[in-house]
Amino acid sequence: MIRVTRSTIIDTPVARVWEVLRDFNSHWAWHPAVGESNIENDEPADQVGCVRNFFLKDGNHIREQLLALSDRDYVSTYCILDATLPMRHYVATVQLKPVTDGERTFWHWQSTFDVPRGREKEFEELVGKGVYEGGFEGLRAFLRRGGIATAPSPATVSGAMPAQAVVATAFGGPEVLRYETVSAAAPLQGEVRIRQTAVGVNYIDVYVRKGLYRMIEPPAAIGMEAAGVVVDAGPGVAHLLPGDRVAYACPPPGAYATVRTLPADQVVVLPEDVSDEAAAAVMLKGMTAEYLLHRTFRVRPGHAVLVHAAAGGVGLLLCQWAKALGAKVIGTVSSDEKARLARDNGCEFPIVTRDYRFAQEVKSLTNGRGADVIYDGLGRDAANENLEALAMTGHWACYGQASGPFDKLPDLSAKSGTLSRPVLFHYTAERATLQEIAGNVFRALRERTIRVELRHRFPLSAAAEAHRELEARRTTGSIVLLP
Amino acid sequence: MIKVYTSTVIDAPADSVWAQVRDFNGLPKWTPFVAESRIEGGLASDRIGCVRNFRLKDGGVIREQLLTLSDYEYQCSYAILESPMGVENYVATLKFTPVTDGNRTFAEWSAEFDCAPEKEKELAQNIGQGVFQAAFDALKTLLRK
């Protein structure tokens, strides 16, 4: 436990100093370290129990709660609820006393708190000098200016936070991606602002960057998936609180950023045993595997399942999970190395092919019957082989079209087959279903039904390099960017 | 119940100030109005409950009992047992707090007491200014040397 005490004499009568300091939301006006401040839920600043949000000029964010306020003794006591700084159990008291011989004020500022071992000195300095002594000087200057602290805080008007983001400056190759300074707006009704700690890279990001999926108009940030910590939430957001560890996988693009504001209904709270990196690596691909195996088609023990790109991000998860469901897992891969990886992840029969020839192999592995379900991210160029490899009354789930969309609808009557063109974001559109799907993914991780194959980490600023690796098929498993 | 509160800033570290005033029998050393003082019964002057018996330069005799003494908080409090001032239930507290900005000391002296209504204003003025402020001023002069 550290105790920090600072005190000073202000050459102003106590009533005037207290007029400023009793306002729990005044610091933006006089404290040099505080950029913006607002009180949550529009509560009055002298409401005991009210919570203020400080956005410090150094980028840190602190939520503090008013514990006690005494106009009789000129005392204000408050604690930190959440902070982007590693300070715990912080309780501080500001006390003023009149100096009766002369119109002056004694100001005593004291706190106790815990910090990680070895960082005591750093934080004693930060709090004592930066916050308290800095505050003494700031208030003196404010009083000299004749400042009034009761003007509305700018945070309630703007409140944008500086951020870095990877922006597609045009549609094109990885070279169109630029690491730029942007701002994350204060969350409006139904929105949440997240300080992101890990960002997932998915093939859809490449399509968005190229303009194949017209989900952005350049210049705009890309990215569908990330994990992080809630900075603040707008009105009407009931399921998230500042400080919550969260993740999401959803449009609109914009996840390649240090801080991001987005609709809160697609954001879920992370369980303690799922790390930020694992969440960023698995949310989109894991939820895709979940709905493909349980909702688009319900895989049962004994089903023959054909997984294309079985060593890819979604492919590995489909193999692991389908195997756990008791299926016979057949996969296609492009190299012997990827075949080994697929086999290690539950794909009992990996087929190495670089020209979409696999139907005969699938048939011979299934006594001529074909696959009960095909998980197809390939599209046009594999259409004929897929129809050939499909079992009678089988289901063909075309969840991606890496080689382009079908020229025409395949002749499903040849097999009484069914074809679907599922999209994750339709399955997760309802918040209750999203929670269910995400919950199943977290449980599968916990029970090791699926495993995160996180083999590639890049700094957020190196997103273009990550895209080059992904497009050159030099990666396996998941890629995350670290802000 | 009358309350008197006097405070000031002394240009010396709290340790030095406290060293000067913590002796409950030391009023003649730093106040301008006490001629002599002794502790009754030969007790130590930092024994809680001890009584100082002192004579003012104008001849009046006062007996005060030490109620609390804190070297941790630089604070003591005492009650008047007998005095010529006409006060009842008189309890006073003397407290010093370091001012970290400049290595100075914030000094507070407060008292609560009862008295005849017509004497309230005069007594509050005498105690607040004539005793507390005058003693603080003397202390400041002493510590400046």
XYZ file of N, CA and C in Angstrom, chain A residues 82-256:
525
model
N -12.176 2.098 -12.315
C -11.395 1.456 -13.382
C -10.378 2.474 -13.862
N -9.243 1.961 -14.289
C -8.246 2.853 -14.869
C -7.421 2.064 -15.858
N -6.926 2.768 -16.849
C -6.003 2.132 -17.777
C -4.606 2.091 -17.165
N -4.478 2.614 -15.943
C -3.222 2.512 -15.199
C -3.373 1.387 -14.171
N -2.279 0.691 -13.837
C -2.401 -0.445 -12.908
C -2.487 -0.010 -11.449
N -3.497 0.787 -11.118
C -3.672 1.259 -9.741
C -4.903 0.574 -9.157
N -4.741 0.023 -7.947
C -5.854 -0.687 -7.324
C -6.109 -0.111 -5.929
N -7.346 -0.206 -5.486
C -7.724 0.200 -4.135
C -7.381 1.669 -3.863
N -7.499 2.496 -4.885
C -7.142 3.901 -4.736
C -8.298 4.662 -4.092
N -8.015 5.239 -2.935
C -8.990 6.118 -2.282
C -8.264 7.411 -1.944
N -8.845 8.531 -2.325
C -8.191 9.817 -2.107
C -9.131 10.770 -1.377
N -8.544 11.677 -0.609
C -9.317 12.699 0.083
C -8.712 14.064 -0.185
N -9.563 14.958 -0.591
C -9.183 16.365 -0.723
C -9.798 17.093 0.460
N -8.972 17.816 1.205
C -9.518 18.577 2.331
C -8.983 20.000 2.307
N -9.871 20.937 2.523
C -9.474 22.337 2.615
C -9.696 22.824 4.042
N -8.826 23.767 4.465
C -9.044 24.433 5.744
C -8.696 25.900 5.570
N -9.444 26.755 6.276
C -9.113 28.184 6.158
C -7.846 28.512 6.939
N -7.024 29.398 6.385
C -5.932 29.989 7.164
C -6.513 31.304 7.678
N -6.746 31.388 9.009
C -7.536 32.517 9.511
C -6.745 33.811 9.579
N -5.411 33.729 9.644
C -4.687 35.002 9.608
C -4.270 35.315 8.168
N -5.167 35.886 7.411
C -4.972 36.137 5.977
C -5.993 35.306 5.235
N -6.407 35.786 4.079
C -7.485 35.140 3.334
C -6.924 33.996 2.495
N -6.411 32.982 3.177
C -5.757 31.909 2.450
C -6.409 30.570 2.767
N -5.961 29.519 2.020
C -6.532 28.188 2.184
C -5.423 27.148 2.257
N -5.555 26.274 3.236
C -4.680 25.098 3.314
C -5.378 23.983 2.550
N -4.644 23.379 1.626
C -5.221 22.301 0.780
C -4.402 21.041 0.979
N -5.073 20.015 1.481
C -4.427 18.748 1.788
C -5.005 17.688 0.854
N -4.136 16.947 0.176
C -4.596 15.948 -0.810
C -3.854 14.661 -0.511
N -4.585 13.627 -0.179
C -3.933 12.389 0.255
C -4.641 11.175 -0.320
N -3.856 10.133 -0.634
C -4.464 8.899 -1.136
C -3.658 7.698 -0.677
N -4.320 6.550 -0.694
C -3.632 5.277 -0.508
C -4.052 4.370 -1.653
N -3.129 3.542 -2.137
C -3.456 2.635 -3.238
C -2.353 1.598 -3.404
N -2.624 0.602 -4.247
C -1.651 -0.451 -4.558
C -1.257 -0.369 -6.029
N -0.002 -0.698 -6.290
C 0.480 -0.802 -7.674
C 1.332 -2.062 -7.759
N 1.664 -2.514 -8.980
C 2.515 -3.701 -9.095
C 3.844 -3.497 -8.364
N 4.334 -4.578 -7.762
C 5.587 -4.531 -7.022
C 6.712 -3.945 -7.887
N 7.480 -3.059 -7.301
C 8.610 -2.476 -8.012
C 8.285 -1.174 -8.722
N 6.958 -0.846 -8.797
C 6.588 0.381 -9.509
C 6.094 1.458 -8.535
N 6.342 1.240 -7.227
C 5.845 2.154 -6.202
C 6.357 3.581 -6.426
N 7.667 3.681 -6.681
C 8.285 5.005 -6.799
C 7.723 5.778 -7.987
N 7.588 5.038 -9.085
C 7.048 5.634 -10.310
C 5.660 6.232 -10.058
N 4.822 5.472 -9.309
C 3.454 5.949 -9.120
C 3.343 7.015 -8.028
N 4.230 6.933 -7.019
C 4.283 8.003 -6.006
C 4.568 9.328 -6.706
N 5.478 9.279 -7.669
C 5.875 10.460 -8.432
C 4.722 10.932 -9.331
N 4.131 9.959 -10.018
C 3.053 10.277 -10.954
C 1.893 10.946 -10.223
N 1.485 10.349 -9.099
C 0.336 10.872 -8.366
C 0.723 12.150 -7.618
N 1.848 12.094 -6.878
C 2.247 13.230 -6.037
C 2.596 14.464 -6.860
N 3.435 14.266 -7.841
C 3.876 15.414 -8.651
C 2.886 15.713 -9.770
N 2.612 14.664 -10.582
C 1.801 14.886 -11.779
C 0.378 15.291 -11.454
N -0.226 14.573 -10.510
C -1.644 14.824 -10.251
C -1.830 15.909 -9.185
N -1.187 15.738 -8.015
C -1.491 16.651 -6.913
C -0.762 18.005 -7.067
N 0.553 17.958 -7.213
C 1.272 19.236 -7.347
C 0.874 19.939 -8.645
N 0.705 19.134 -9.698
C 0.231 19.706 -10.961
C -1.130 20.362 -10.779
N -1.974 19.721 -9.984
C -3.302 20.262 -9.711
C -3.235 21.561 -8.908
N -2.327 21.620 -7.930
C -2.161 22.855 -7.134
C -1.857 24.036 -8.061
N -0.887 23.827 -8.932
C -0.489 24.913 -9.837
C -1.614 25.249 -10.802
N -2.274 24.200 -11.303
C -3.363 24.416 -12.246
C -4.503 25.215 -11.632
N -4.841 24.904 -10.382
C -5.942 25.627 -9.748
C -5.547 27.079 -9.453
N -4.295 27.273 -9.025
C -3.829 28.661 -8.805
C -4.004 29.493 -10.068
N -3.546 28.918 -11.191
C -3.633 29.647 -12.460
C -5.100 29.882 -12.826
N -5.939 28.871 -12.592
C -7.361 28.970 -12.904
C -8.019 30.093 -12.092
N -7.650 30.169 -10.791
C -8.245 31.197 -9.935
C -7.746 32.586 -10.330
N -6.478 32.660 -10.739
C -5.943 33.950 -11.205
C -6.694 34.439 -12.437
N -7.072 33.487 -13.300
C -7.830 33.852 -14.511
C -9.272 34.208 -14.166
N -9.674 33.973 -12.906
C -11.058 34.203 -12.513
C -11.990 33.154 -13.090
N -11.450 31.940 -13.276
C -12.175 30.884 -13.968
C -13.458 30.473 -13.284
N -14.384 30.017 -14.079
C -15.643 29.473 -13.581
C -15.677 28.011 -13.992
N -15.952 27.158 -13.054
C -15.874 25.723 -13.332
C -17.207 25.122 -13.691
N -18.255 25.929 -13.681
C -19.576 25.335 -13.856
C -20.033 25.349 -15.314
N -19.150 25.774 -16.247
C -19.496 25.684 -17.665
C -19.613 24.208 -18.038
N -20.393 23.893 -19.083
C -20.519 22.475 -19.446
C -19.187 21.894 -19.908
N -18.948 20.660 -19.526
C -17.711 20.001 -19.933
C -17.733 19.747 -21.428
N -16.610 19.968 -22.098
C -16.584 19.688 -23.536
C -16.802 18.210 -23.838
N -16.574 17.356 -22.848
C -16.704 15.925 -23.090
C -18.137 15.549 -23.454
N -19.099 16.321 -22.925
C -20.477 15.989 -23.236
C -20.806 16.400 -24.668
N -19.963 17.252 -25.268
C -20.205 17.694 -26.633
C -19.424 16.828 -27.621
N -18.101 16.778 -27.454
C -17.300 16.003 -28.407
C -16.804 14.716 -27.771
N -15.688 14.774 -27.051
C -15.233 13.590 -26.353
C -14.520 12.589 -27.222
N -14.094 12.999 -28.409
C -13.371 12.053 -29.265
C -12.009 11.732 -28.667
N -11.568 10.496 -28.870
C -10.246 10.081 -28.404
C -9.347 9.874 -29.615
N -8.075 10.281 -29.498
C -7.161 10.011 -30.603
C -6.925 8.506 -30.729
N -6.746 8.038 -31.969
C -6.519 6.612 -32.205
C -5.660 6.450 -33.450
N -5.107 5.254 -33.603
C -4.398 4.894 -34.824
C -5.226 3.829 -35.525
N -5.258 3.887 -36.840
C -6.029 2.887 -37.578
C -5.347 2.564 -38.896
N -5.621 1.351 -39.390
C -5.133 0.947 -40.710
C -6.241 1.249 -41.707
N -5.943 2.185 -42.608
C -6.948 2.712 -43.523
C -6.630 2.258 -44.949
N -7.644 1.744 -45.640
C -7.491 1.470 -47.077
C -7.689 2.799 -47.786
N -6.618 3.304 -48.415
C -6.698 4.627 -49.049
C -7.365 4.532 -50.411
N -7.453 3.306 -50.956
C -8.140 3.052 -52.229
C -8.402 1.554 -52.251
N -9.160 1.054 -53.233
C -9.259 -0.385 -53.421
C -7.989 -0.854 -54.125
N -7.417 -1.983 -53.680
C -6.200 -2.451 -54.344
C -5.448 -3.443 -53.499
N -4.132 -3.557 -53.777
C -3.267 -4.513 -53.093
C -2.924 -4.045 -51.691
N -2.076 -4.813 -51.001
C -1.707 -4.458 -49.622
C -1.116 -3.054 -49.505
N -0.558 -2.542 -50.607
C 0.094 -1.227 -50.551
C -0.898 -0.085 -50.313
N -2.204 -0.326 -50.487
C -3.162 0.771 -50.248
C -3.404 0.976 -48.747
N -2.899 0.040 -47.918
C -3.134 0.168 -46.475
C -2.146 1.157 -45.867
N -2.660 2.122 -45.111
C -1.820 3.121 -44.446
C -2.181 3.157 -42.961
N -1.148 3.347 -42.137
C -1.341 3.453 -40.688
C -1.498 4.927 -40.365
N -2.697 5.329 -39.973
C -2.981 6.759 -39.843
C -3.569 7.116 -38.481
N -3.418 8.397 -38.134
C -4.044 8.904 -36.914
C -5.490 9.274 -37.226
N -6.392 8.733 -36.418
C -7.811 9.023 -36.604
C -8.385 9.403 -35.237
N -9.693 9.479 -35.116
C -10.253 9.694 -33.782
C -11.426 8.745 -33.585
N -11.583 8.326 -32.324
C -12.700 7.452 -31.969
C -13.721 8.310 -31.244
N -14.872 8.499 -31.863
C -15.896 9.387 -31.322
C -16.448 8.849 -30.005
N -16.950 9.752 -29.175
C -17.639 9.319 -27.955
C -18.855 8.491 -28.372
N -19.146 7.411 -27.644
C -20.248 6.542 -28.058
C -21.593 7.231 -27.935
N -22.410 7.073 -28.973
C -23.771 7.614 -28.957
C -24.712 6.516 -28.461
N -26.008 6.779 -28.579
C -27.038 5.808 -28.197
C -26.716 4.430 -28.791
N -26.617 3.417 -27.925
C -26.427 2.048 -28.410
C -25.017 1.713 -28.847
N -24.077 2.633 -28.627
C -22.709 2.376 -29.076
C -21.760 2.155 -27.895
N -20.610 1.570 -28.206
C -19.587 1.351 -27.193
C -18.242 1.756 -27.794
N -17.355 2.273 -26.921
C -16.003 2.610 -27.372
C -15.037 1.647 -26.696
N -14.165 1.022 -27.509
C -13.279 -0.033 -27.023
C -11.828 0.348 -27.267
N -11.010 0.197 -26.219
C -9.554 0.297 -26.409
C -9.083 -1.116 -26.767
N -8.661 -1.307 -28.006
C -8.444 -2.651 -28.523
C -7.036 -3.170 -28.201
N -6.978 -4.444 -27.882
C -5.706 -5.046 -27.497
C -5.238 -6.099 -28.492
N -6.135 -6.633 -29.312
C -5.769 -7.617 -30.331
C -6.830 -7.569 -31.431
N -6.356 -7.636 -32.674
C -7.253 -7.520 -33.825
C -7.079 -8.764 -34.691
N -8.174 -9.394 -35.072
C -8.110 -10.590 -35.916
C -7.999 -10.218 -37.388
N -7.217 -11.025 -38.143
C -7.102 -10.838 -39.594
C -7.848 -11.985 -40.269
N -8.763 -11.661 -41.195
C -9.549 -12.670 -41.893
C -9.486 -12.429 -43.390
N -9.781 -13.481 -44.157
C -9.699 -13.323 -45.605
C -10.711 -12.304 -46.114
N -11.808 -12.136 -45.393
C -12.792 -11.142 -45.814
C -12.168 -9.739 -45.842
N -11.158 -9.519 -44.988
C -10.494 -8.206 -44.974
C -9.813 -7.939 -46.323
N -9.288 -9.011 -46.930
C -8.657 -8.877 -48.246
C -9.716 -8.500 -49.290
N -10.871 -9.181 -49.224
C -11.941 -8.863 -50.174
C -12.398 -7.419 -50.014
N -12.491 -6.978 -48.771
C -12.930 -5.601 -48.524
C -11.879 -4.623 -49.061
N -10.613 -4.933 -48.806
C -9.531 -4.068 -49.268
C -9.519 -3.966 -50.794
N -9.780 -5.117 -51.455
C -9.768 -5.124 -52.924
C -11.020 -4.489 -53.523
N -12.056 -4.361 -52.696
C -13.310 -3.822 -53.217
C -14.223 -4.896 -53.772
N -13.861 -6.184 -53.591
C -14.727 -7.272 -54.068
C -16.020 -7.277 -53.268
N -15.894 -7.068 -51.936
C -17.079 -6.835 -51.118
C -17.122 -5.327 -50.892
N -18.183 -4.674 -51.402
C -18.220 -3.212 -51.306
C -18.768 -2.813 -49.949
N -17.948 -3.031 -48.902
C -18.403 -2.703 -47.551
C -17.833 -1.381 -47.056
N -16.890 -0.811 -47.781
C -16.343 0.500 -47.401
C -16.245 1.368 -48.650
N -16.135 2.661 -48.442
C -15.756 3.582 -49.494
C -14.453 4.228 -49.054
N -13.333 3.924 -49.727
C -12.045 4.467 -49.294
C -12.069 5.995 -49.322
N -11.292 6.636 -48.478
C -10.456 5.992 -47.458
C -11.282 5.568 -46.240
N -11.075 4.354 -45.779
C -11.777 3.878 -44.590
C -10.980 2.739 -43.954
N -11.115 2.619 -42.646
C -10.430 1.536 -41.932
C -11.115 0.213 -42.252
N -10.349 -0.864 -42.240
C -10.902 -2.188 -42.517
C -10.812 -3.045 -41.254
N -11.259 -4.289 -41.354
C -11.158 -5.213 -40.222
C -12.519 -5.501 -39.609
N -12.739 -6.763 -39.238
C -14.052 -7.220 -38.766
C -14.036 -7.727 -37.333
N -12.877 -7.861 -36.734
C -12.811 -8.665 -35.513
C -11.737 -8.106 -34.575
N -12.076 -7.972 -33.308
C -11.076 -7.515 -32.345
C -11.535 -7.821 -30.927
N -10.566 -7.721 -30.015
C -10.864 -7.829 -28.587
C -10.243 -6.621 -27.889
N -10.741 -6.305 -26.700
C -10.199 -5.157 -25.975
C -10.982 -4.887 -24.704
N -10.883 -3.639 -24.247
C -11.505 -3.249 -22.987
C -12.431 -2.064 -23.254
N -13.623 -2.120 -22.681
C -14.593 -1.038 -22.878
C -14.092 0.245 -22.205
N -14.025 1.310 -22.993
C -13.689 2.624 -22.435
C -14.957 3.253 -21.876
N -15.977 3.347 -22.702
C -17.260 3.882 -22.239
C -18.372 3.406 -23.177
N -19.565 3.499 -22.683
C -20.723 3.053 -23.461
C -21.734 4.178 -23.509
N -22.434 4.288 -24.633
C -23.449 5.319 -24.784
C -24.737 4.937 -24.068
N -25.731 5.830 -24.114
C -27.006 5.526 -23.470
C -27.646 4.295 -24.102
N -28.403 3.565 -23.310
C -29.147 2.428 -23.850
C -28.341 1.154 -23.984
N -27.100 1.155 -23.493
C -26.284 -0.072 -23.557
C -26.323 -0.721 -22.178
N -27.027 -1.840 -22.098
C -27.246 -2.433 -20.776
C -26.259 -3.551 -20.460
N -25.635 -4.134 -21.486
C -24.859 -5.354 -21.225
C -23.363 -5.100 -21.096
N -22.907 -3.847 -21.215
C -21.471 -3.563 -21.144
C -21.198 -2.430 -20.166
N -20.075 -2.563 -19.443
C -19.644 -1.506 -18.530
C -18.203 -1.152 -18.857
N -17.815 0.098 -18.617
C -16.401 0.438 -18.788
C -15.528 -0.525 -17.992
N -14.460 -0.967 -18.603
C -13.570 -1.910 -17.935
C -13.814 -3.354 -18.331
N -14.977 -3.637 -18.906
C -15.258 -5.016 -19.341
C -14.294 -5.439 -20.448
N -13.816 -6.683 -20.377
C -13.064 -7.270 -21.488
C -14.074 -7.816 -22.483
N -13.920 -7.426 -23.731
C -14.940 -7.763 -24.730
C -14.297 -8.180 -26.043
N -15.114 -8.721 -26.944
C -14.685 -9.025 -28.304
C -15.889 -8.937 -29.224
N -15.602 -8.831 -30.519
C -16.673 -8.793 -31.511
C -16.136 -9.307 -32.837
N -17.039 -9.744 -33.697
C -16.713 -10.101 -35.072
C -17.932 -9.726 -35.887
N -17.891 -8.576 -36.538
C -19.077 -8.079 -37.219
C -18.742 -6.915 -38.128
N -19.591 -6.684 -39.144
C -19.466 -5.438 -39.873
C -20.031 -4.309 -39.027
N -19.831 -3.047 -39.328
C -19.067 -2.571 -40.483
C -17.566 -2.719 -40.264
N -16.767 -2.733 -41.348
C -15.318 -2.795 -41.189
C -14.790 -1.607 -40.387
N -13.598 -1.788 -39.814
C -12.993 -0.720 -39.003
C -12.261 -1.236 -37.787
N -12.085 -2.562 -37.718
C -11.476 -3.154 -36.512
C -9.965 -2.947 -36.428
N -9.312 -2.602 -37.558
C -7.859 -2.410 -37.509
C -7.568 -1.045 -36.875
